Tab-separated table of C-alpha atoms in Angstrom:
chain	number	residue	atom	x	y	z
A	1	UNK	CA	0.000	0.000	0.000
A	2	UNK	CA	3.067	2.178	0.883
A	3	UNK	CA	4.389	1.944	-3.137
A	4	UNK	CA	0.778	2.881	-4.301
A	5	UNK	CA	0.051	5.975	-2.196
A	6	UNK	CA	3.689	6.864	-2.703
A	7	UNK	CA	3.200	6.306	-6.585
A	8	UNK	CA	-0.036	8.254	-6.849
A	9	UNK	CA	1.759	11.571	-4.804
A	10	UNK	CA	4.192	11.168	-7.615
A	11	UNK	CA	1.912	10.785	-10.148
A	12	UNK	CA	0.127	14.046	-8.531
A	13	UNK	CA	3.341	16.002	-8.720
A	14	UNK	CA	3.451	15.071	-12.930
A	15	UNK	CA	6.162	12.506	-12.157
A	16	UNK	CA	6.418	8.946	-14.186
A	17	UNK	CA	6.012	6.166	-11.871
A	18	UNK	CA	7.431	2.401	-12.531
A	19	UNK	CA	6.857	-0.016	-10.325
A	20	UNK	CA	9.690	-2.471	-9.757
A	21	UNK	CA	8.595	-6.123	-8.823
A	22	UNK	CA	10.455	-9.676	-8.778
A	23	UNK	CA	8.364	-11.371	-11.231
A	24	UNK	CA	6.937	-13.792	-8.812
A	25	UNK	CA	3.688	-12.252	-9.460
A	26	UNK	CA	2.589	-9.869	-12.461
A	27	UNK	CA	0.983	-8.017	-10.236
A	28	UNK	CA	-1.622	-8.166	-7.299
A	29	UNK	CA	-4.653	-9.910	-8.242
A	30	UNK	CA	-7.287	-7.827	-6.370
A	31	UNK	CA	-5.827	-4.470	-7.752
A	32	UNK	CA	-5.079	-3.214	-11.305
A	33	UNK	CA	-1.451	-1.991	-12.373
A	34	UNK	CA	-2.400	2.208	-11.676
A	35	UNK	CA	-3.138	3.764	-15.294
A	36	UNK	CA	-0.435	6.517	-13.761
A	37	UNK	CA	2.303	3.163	-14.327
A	38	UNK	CA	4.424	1.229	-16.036
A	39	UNK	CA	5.835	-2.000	-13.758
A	40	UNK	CA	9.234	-3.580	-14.858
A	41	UNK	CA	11.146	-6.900	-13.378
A	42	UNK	CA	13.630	-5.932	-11.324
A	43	UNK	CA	16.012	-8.566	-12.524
A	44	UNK	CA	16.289	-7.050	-16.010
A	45	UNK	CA	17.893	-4.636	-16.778
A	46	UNK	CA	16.600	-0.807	-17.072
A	47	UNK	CA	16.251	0.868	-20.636
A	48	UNK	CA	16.883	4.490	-19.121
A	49	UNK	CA	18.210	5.439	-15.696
A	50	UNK	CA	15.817	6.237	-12.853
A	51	UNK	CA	15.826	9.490	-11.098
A	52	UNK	CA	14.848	8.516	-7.770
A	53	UNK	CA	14.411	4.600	-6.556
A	54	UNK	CA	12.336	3.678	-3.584
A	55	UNK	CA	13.446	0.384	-1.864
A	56	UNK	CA	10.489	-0.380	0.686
A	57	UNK	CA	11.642	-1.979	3.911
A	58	UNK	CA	14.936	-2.265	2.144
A	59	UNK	CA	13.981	-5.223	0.559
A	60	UNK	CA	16.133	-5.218	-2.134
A	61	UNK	CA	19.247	-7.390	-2.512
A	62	UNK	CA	22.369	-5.461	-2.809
A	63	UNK	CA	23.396	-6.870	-5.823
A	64	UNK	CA	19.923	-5.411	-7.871
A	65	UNK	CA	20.550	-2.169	-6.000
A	66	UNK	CA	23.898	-1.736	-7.550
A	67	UNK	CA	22.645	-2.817	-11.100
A	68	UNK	CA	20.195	0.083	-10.502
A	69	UNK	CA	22.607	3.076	-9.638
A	70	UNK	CA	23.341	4.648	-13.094
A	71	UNK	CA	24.720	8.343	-13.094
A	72	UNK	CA	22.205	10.338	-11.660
A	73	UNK	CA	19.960	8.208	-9.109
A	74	UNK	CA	19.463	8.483	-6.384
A	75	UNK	CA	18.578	5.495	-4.286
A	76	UNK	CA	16.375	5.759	-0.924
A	77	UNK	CA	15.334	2.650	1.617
A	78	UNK	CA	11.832	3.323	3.455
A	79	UNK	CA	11.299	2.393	6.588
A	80	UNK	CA	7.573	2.338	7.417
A	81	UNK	CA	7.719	1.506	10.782
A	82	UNK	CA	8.569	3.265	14.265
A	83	UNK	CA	12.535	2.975	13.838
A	84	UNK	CA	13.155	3.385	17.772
A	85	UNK	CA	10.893	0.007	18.481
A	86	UNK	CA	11.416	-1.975	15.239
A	87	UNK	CA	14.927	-1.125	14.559
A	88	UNK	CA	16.865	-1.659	18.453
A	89	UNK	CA	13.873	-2.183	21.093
A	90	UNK	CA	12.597	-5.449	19.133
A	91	UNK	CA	16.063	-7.007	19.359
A	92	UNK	CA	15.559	-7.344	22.937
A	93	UNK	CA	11.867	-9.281	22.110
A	94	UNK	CA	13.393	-11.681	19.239
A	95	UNK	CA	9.791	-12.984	17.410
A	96	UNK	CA	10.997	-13.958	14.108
A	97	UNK	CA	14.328	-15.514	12.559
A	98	UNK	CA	17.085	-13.091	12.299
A	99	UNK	CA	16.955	-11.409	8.458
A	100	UNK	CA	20.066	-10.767	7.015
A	101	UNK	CA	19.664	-6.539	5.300
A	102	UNK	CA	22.039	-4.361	3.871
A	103	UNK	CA	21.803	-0.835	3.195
A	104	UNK	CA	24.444	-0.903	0.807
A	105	UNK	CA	24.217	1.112	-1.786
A	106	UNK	CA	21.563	3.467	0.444
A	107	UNK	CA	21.933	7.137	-0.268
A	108	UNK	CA	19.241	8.071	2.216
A	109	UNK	CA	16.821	6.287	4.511
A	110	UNK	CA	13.357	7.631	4.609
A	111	UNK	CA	10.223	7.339	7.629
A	112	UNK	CA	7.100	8.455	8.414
A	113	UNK	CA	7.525	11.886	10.426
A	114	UNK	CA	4.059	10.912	12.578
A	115	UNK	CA	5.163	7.731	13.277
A	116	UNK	CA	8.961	9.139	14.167
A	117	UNK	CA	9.211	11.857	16.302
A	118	UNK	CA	12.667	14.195	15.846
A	119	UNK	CA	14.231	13.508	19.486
A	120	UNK	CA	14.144	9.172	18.693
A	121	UNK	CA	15.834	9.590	15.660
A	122	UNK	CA	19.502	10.438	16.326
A	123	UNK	CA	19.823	7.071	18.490
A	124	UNK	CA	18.646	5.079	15.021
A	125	UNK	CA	20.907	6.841	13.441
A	126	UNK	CA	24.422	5.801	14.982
A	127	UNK	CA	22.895	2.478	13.800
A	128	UNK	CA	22.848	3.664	9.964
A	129	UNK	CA	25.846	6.105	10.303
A	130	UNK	CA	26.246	6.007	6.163
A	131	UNK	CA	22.792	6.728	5.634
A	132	UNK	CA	20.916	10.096	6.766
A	133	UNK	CA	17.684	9.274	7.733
A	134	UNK	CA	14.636	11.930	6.434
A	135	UNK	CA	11.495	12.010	8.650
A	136	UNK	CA	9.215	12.488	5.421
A	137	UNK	CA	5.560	13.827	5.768
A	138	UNK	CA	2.996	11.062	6.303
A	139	UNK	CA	-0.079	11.321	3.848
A	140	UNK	CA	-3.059	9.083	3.213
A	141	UNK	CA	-5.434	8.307	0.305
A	142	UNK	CA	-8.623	7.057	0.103
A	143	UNK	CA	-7.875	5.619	-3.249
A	144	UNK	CA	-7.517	1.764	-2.542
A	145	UNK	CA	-10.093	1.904	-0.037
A	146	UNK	CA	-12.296	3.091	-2.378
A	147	UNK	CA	-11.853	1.221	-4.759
A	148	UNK	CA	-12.270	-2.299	-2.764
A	149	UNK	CA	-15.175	-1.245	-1.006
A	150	UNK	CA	-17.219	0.387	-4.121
A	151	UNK	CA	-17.266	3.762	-2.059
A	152	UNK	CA	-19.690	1.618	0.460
A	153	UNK	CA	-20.125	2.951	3.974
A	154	UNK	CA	-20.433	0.893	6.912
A	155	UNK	CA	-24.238	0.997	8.369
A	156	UNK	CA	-26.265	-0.249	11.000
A	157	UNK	CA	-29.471	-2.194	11.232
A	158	UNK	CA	-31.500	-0.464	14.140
A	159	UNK	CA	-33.484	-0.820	16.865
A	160	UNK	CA	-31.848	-3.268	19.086
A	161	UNK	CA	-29.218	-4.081	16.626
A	162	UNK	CA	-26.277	-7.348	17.332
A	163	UNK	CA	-23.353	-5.783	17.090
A	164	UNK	CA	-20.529	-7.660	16.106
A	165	UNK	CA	-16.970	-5.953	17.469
A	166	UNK	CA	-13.787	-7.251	15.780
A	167	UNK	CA	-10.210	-7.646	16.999
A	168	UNK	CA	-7.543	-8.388	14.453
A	169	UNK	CA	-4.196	-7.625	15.624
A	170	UNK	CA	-1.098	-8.771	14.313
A	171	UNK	CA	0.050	-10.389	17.976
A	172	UNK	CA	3.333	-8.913	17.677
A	173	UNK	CA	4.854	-6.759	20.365
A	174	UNK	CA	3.643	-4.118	18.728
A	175	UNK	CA	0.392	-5.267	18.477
A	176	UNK	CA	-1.491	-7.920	20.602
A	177	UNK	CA	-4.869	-9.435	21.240
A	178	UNK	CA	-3.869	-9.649	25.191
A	179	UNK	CA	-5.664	-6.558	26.571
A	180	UNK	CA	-8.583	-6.882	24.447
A	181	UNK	CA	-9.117	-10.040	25.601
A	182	UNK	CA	-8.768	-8.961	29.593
A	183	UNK	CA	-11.049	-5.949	28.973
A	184	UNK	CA	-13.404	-7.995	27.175
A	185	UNK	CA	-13.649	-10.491	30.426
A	186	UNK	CA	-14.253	-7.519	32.486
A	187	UNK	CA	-16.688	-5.911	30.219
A	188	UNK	CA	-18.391	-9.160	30.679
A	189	UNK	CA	-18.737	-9.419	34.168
A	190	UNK	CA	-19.402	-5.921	34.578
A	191	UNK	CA	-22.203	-5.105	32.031
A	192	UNK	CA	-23.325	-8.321	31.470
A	193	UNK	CA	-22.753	-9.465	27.955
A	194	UNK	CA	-23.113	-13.245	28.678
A	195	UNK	CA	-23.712	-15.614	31.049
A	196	UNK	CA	-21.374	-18.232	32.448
A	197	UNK	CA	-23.506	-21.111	32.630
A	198	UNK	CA	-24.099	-22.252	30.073
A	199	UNK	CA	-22.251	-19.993	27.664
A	200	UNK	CA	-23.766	-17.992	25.347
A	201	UNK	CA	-23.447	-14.892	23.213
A	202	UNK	CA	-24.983	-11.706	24.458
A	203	UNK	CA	-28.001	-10.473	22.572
A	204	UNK	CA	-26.602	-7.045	21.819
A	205	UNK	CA	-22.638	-7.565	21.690
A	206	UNK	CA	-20.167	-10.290	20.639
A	207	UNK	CA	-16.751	-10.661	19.780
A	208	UNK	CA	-14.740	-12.013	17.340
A	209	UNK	CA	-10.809	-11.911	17.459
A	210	UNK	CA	-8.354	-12.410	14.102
A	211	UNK	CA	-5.107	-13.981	14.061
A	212	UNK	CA	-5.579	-15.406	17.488
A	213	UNK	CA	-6.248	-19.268	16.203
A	214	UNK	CA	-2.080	-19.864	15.370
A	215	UNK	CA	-1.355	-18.699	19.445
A	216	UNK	CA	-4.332	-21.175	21.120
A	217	UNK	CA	-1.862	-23.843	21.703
A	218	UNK	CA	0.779	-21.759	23.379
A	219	UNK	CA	1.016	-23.338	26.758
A	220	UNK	CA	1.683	-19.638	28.147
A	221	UNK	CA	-1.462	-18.159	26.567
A	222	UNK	CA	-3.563	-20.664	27.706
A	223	UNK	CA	-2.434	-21.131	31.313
A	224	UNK	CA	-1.666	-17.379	32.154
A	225	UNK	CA	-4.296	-15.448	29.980
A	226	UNK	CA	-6.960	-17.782	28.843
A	227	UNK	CA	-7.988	-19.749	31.539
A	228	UNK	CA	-7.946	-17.047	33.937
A	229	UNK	CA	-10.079	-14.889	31.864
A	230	UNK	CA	-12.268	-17.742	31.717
A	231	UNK	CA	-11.971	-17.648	28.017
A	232	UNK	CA	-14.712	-20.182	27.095
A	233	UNK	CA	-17.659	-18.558	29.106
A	234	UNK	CA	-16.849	-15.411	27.095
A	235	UNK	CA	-18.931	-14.338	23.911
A	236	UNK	CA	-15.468	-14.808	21.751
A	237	UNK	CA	-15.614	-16.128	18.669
A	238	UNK	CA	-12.018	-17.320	16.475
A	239	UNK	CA	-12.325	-15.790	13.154
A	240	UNK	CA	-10.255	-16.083	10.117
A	241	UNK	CA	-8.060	-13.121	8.804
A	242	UNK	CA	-10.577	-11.128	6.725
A	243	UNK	CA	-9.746	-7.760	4.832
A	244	UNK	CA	-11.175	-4.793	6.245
A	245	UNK	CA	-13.331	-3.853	3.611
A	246	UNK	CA	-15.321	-6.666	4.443
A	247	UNK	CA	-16.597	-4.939	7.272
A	248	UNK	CA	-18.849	-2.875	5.118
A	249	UNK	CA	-20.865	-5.403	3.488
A	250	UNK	CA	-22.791	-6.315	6.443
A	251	UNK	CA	-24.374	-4.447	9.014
A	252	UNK	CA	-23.641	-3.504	12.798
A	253	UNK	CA	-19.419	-3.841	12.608
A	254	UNK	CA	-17.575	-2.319	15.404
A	255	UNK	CA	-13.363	-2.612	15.712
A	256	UNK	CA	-11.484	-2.692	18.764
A	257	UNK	CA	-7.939	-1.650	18.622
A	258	UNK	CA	-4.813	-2.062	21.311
A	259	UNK	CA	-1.613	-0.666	19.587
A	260	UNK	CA	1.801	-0.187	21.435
A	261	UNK	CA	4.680	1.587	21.070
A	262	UNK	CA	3.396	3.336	18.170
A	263	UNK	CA	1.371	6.446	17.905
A	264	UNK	CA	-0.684	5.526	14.929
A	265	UNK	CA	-2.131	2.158	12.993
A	266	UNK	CA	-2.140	3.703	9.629
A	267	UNK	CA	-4.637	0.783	8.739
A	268	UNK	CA	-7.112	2.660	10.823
A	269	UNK	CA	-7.356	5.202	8.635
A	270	UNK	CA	-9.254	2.846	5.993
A	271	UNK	CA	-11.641	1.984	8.818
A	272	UNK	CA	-12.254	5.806	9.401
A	273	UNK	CA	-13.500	6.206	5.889
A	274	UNK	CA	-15.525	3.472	5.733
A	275	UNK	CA	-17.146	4.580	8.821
A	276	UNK	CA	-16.489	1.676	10.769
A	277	UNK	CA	-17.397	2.319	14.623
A	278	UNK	CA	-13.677	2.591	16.390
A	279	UNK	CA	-12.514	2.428	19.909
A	280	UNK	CA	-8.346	3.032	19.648
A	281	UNK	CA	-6.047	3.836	21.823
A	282	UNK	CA	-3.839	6.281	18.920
A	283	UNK	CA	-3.066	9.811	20.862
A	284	UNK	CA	-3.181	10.924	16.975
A	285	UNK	CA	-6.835	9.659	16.258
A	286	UNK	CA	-8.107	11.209	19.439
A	287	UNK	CA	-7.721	14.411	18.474
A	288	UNK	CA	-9.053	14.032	14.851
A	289	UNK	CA	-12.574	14.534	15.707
A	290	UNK	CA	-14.990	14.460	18.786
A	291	UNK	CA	-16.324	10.788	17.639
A	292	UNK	CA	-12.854	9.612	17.768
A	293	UNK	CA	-12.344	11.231	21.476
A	294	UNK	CA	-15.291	9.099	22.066
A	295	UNK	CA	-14.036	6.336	20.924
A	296	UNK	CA	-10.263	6.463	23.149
A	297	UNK	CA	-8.877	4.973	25.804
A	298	UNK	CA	-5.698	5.725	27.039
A	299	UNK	CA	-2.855	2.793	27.092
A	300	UNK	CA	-4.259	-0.087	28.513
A	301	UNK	CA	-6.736	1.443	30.291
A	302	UNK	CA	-9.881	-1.114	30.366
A	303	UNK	CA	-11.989	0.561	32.051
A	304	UNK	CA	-12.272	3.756	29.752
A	305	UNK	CA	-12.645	1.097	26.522
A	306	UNK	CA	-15.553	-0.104	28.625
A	307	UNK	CA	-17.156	3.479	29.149
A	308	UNK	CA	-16.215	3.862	25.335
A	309	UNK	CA	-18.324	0.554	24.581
A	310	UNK	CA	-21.364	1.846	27.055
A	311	UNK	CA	-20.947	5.460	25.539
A	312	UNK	CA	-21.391	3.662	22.426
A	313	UNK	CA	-24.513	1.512	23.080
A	314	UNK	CA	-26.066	3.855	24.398
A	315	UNK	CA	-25.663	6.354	21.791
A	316	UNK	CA	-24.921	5.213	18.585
A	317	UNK	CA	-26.449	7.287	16.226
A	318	UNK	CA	-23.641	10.057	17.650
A	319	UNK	CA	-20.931	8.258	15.469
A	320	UNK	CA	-23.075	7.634	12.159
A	321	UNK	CA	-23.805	11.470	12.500
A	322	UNK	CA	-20.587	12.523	12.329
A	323	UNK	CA	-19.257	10.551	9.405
A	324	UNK	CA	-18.986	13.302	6.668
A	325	UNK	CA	-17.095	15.737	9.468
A	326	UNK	CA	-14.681	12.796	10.456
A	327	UNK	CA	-13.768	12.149	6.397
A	328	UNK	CA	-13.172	16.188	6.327
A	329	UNK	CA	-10.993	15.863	8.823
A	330	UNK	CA	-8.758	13.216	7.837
A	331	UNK	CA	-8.184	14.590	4.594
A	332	UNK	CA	-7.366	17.692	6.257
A	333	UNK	CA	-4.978	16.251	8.574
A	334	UNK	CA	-3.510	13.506	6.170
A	335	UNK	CA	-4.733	14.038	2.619
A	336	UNK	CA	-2.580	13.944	-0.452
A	337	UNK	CA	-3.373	17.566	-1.232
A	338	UNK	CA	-2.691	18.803	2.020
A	339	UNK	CA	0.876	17.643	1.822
A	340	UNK	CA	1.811	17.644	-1.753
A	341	UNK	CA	3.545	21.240	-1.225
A	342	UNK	CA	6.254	19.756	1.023
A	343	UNK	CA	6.591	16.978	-1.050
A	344	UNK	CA	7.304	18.725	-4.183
A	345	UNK	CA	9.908	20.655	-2.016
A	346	UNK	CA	11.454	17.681	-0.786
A	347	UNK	CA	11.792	15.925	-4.090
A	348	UNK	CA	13.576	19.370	-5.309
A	349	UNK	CA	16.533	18.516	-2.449
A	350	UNK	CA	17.402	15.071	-4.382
């Protein structure tokens, strides 16, 4: 998503766009090649010299990097993450196998300025001490969300409506299902969404939590978070990974999000648009609009989520109401527009 927002600023700014792939696939299935673009194999070689090359996540092998870098390129590595966590506090929390990257042959690394504040980023950079790192204006689009939901809104059936509140987070350490499943045991003894004996779904709420099914037979999870919670008297469903723009098709979706260590879940933003019901805990979202203060808790604060969710039920027509304000307002925070000025300014530097 990063290359197309990226290519369609470009595009904005009356700049030709190519997108660079390995072959492995043509192209994504669900989304046509932009009419703004060309796309070329990166393991052939280039008819004309690029002015600018960006290598997301610094993906690139070294070896196709240096193929690239013809008299007058200039070659950047974005990093889309928050650099302070990803980059030295995740070494301490070792999730995945060790990947070997270079940033050979990096003139520059690039980051999102919202996600990166100014003071963390000297300490990342005695880790890249070739490469200058750019904090680079974050923008957002609406294009790809628009396009895979059809311009549909979310909407509610009404009165007395089942509403169906999803959790999908990544279960990383920068993003876990733990505290949204505490709160949710809480919420449930305290505003009594189900009962215990026998188990059953409450008539007005239930829960269903992504990405969760691949942790269930962690010995950890299960002895020190699920069976205290009392996990199976809980109206908790398992549910598959599903895009987010299936949340419009149906009627009476809520989200429930629990980031850390990060100040914003660009993701969101496509659930903004859509109109999707969200309670967050993003310092950045809160102050968007009033629906979105409604919406936030602070850290892991469960029992502000849980006024959120009785705010909520009680008053739900609040958030439908304010849907046009809350798309003004992230286009005037994020939007293309907004930022192209800078942009164009930046580009002018390379």
């Amino acid at each position: 998503q990063t290359a197309l927002h990226l290519g369609e600023l470009f595009s904005a700014l009356n700049h030709s766009v190519t997108f660079l792939h390995s072959g492995l696939h043509t192209w994504w299935e669900s989304y046509p090649l932009p009419s703004y673009a060309t796309e070329h194999l990166y393991t052939h070689p280039l008819s004309e010299p690029l002015d600018l090359i960006i290598d997301i996540d610094a993906s690139l092998p070294a070896p196709i990097r240096k193929s690239f870098l013809l008299p007058g390129t200039h070659l950047v590595a974005f990093l889309r993450t928050f650099l302070q966590f990803s980059e030295m506090d995740a070494s301490v929390y070792i999730e995945t196998p060790i990947q070997t990257r270079s940033m050979e042959y990096i003139h520059e690394i690039w980051c999102w300025d919202v996600l990166n504040p100014a003071e963390t980023l000297p300490s990342i950079q005695t880790m890249f001490p070739t490469c200058p790192i750019r904090a680079v204006p974050f923008f957002w689009t609406p294009t790809l969300t628009n396009y895979f939901t059809k311009s549909q809104r979310a909407f509610c059936f009404s009165p007395e409506p089942t509403w169906s509140i999803h959790i999908a987070e990544k279960n990383t350490n920068e993003s876990s299902a733990i505290v949204p499943l505490v709160a949710i045991r809480e919420a449930t003894r305290r505003l009594s969404l189900a009962s215990s004996s026998p188990p059953s779904p409450s008539p007005s709420v239930k829960f269903l939590v992504h990405h969760l099914d691949a942790l269930t037979e962690s010995r950890f999870l299960k002895e020190n978070i699920l069976a205290p919670i009392e996990f199976p008297t809980l109206p908790v469903s398992l549910a598959p990974t599903v895009p987010f723009h299936d949340l419009v098709k149906t009627a009476n979706h809520l989200f429930f999000s629990h980031s850390r260590f990060t100040p914003l879940r660009p993701a969101l933003l496509s659930l903004i648009w859509m109109g999707v019901p969200l309670f967050h805990n993003s310092l950045i979202l809160r102050d968007l609009h009033p629906t979105l203060q409604e919406g936030y808790y602070k850290g892991n604060e469960i029992s502000e989520w849980i006024a959120c969710l009785q705010r909520f039920l009680v008053h739900p027509h609040v958030w439908w109401e304010g849907q046009k304000e809350r798309r003004t307002a992230l286009l005037r925070r994020f939007g293309l527009s907004v930022h192209r000025e800078a942009w164009a300014s930046l580009l002018d530097t390379i």
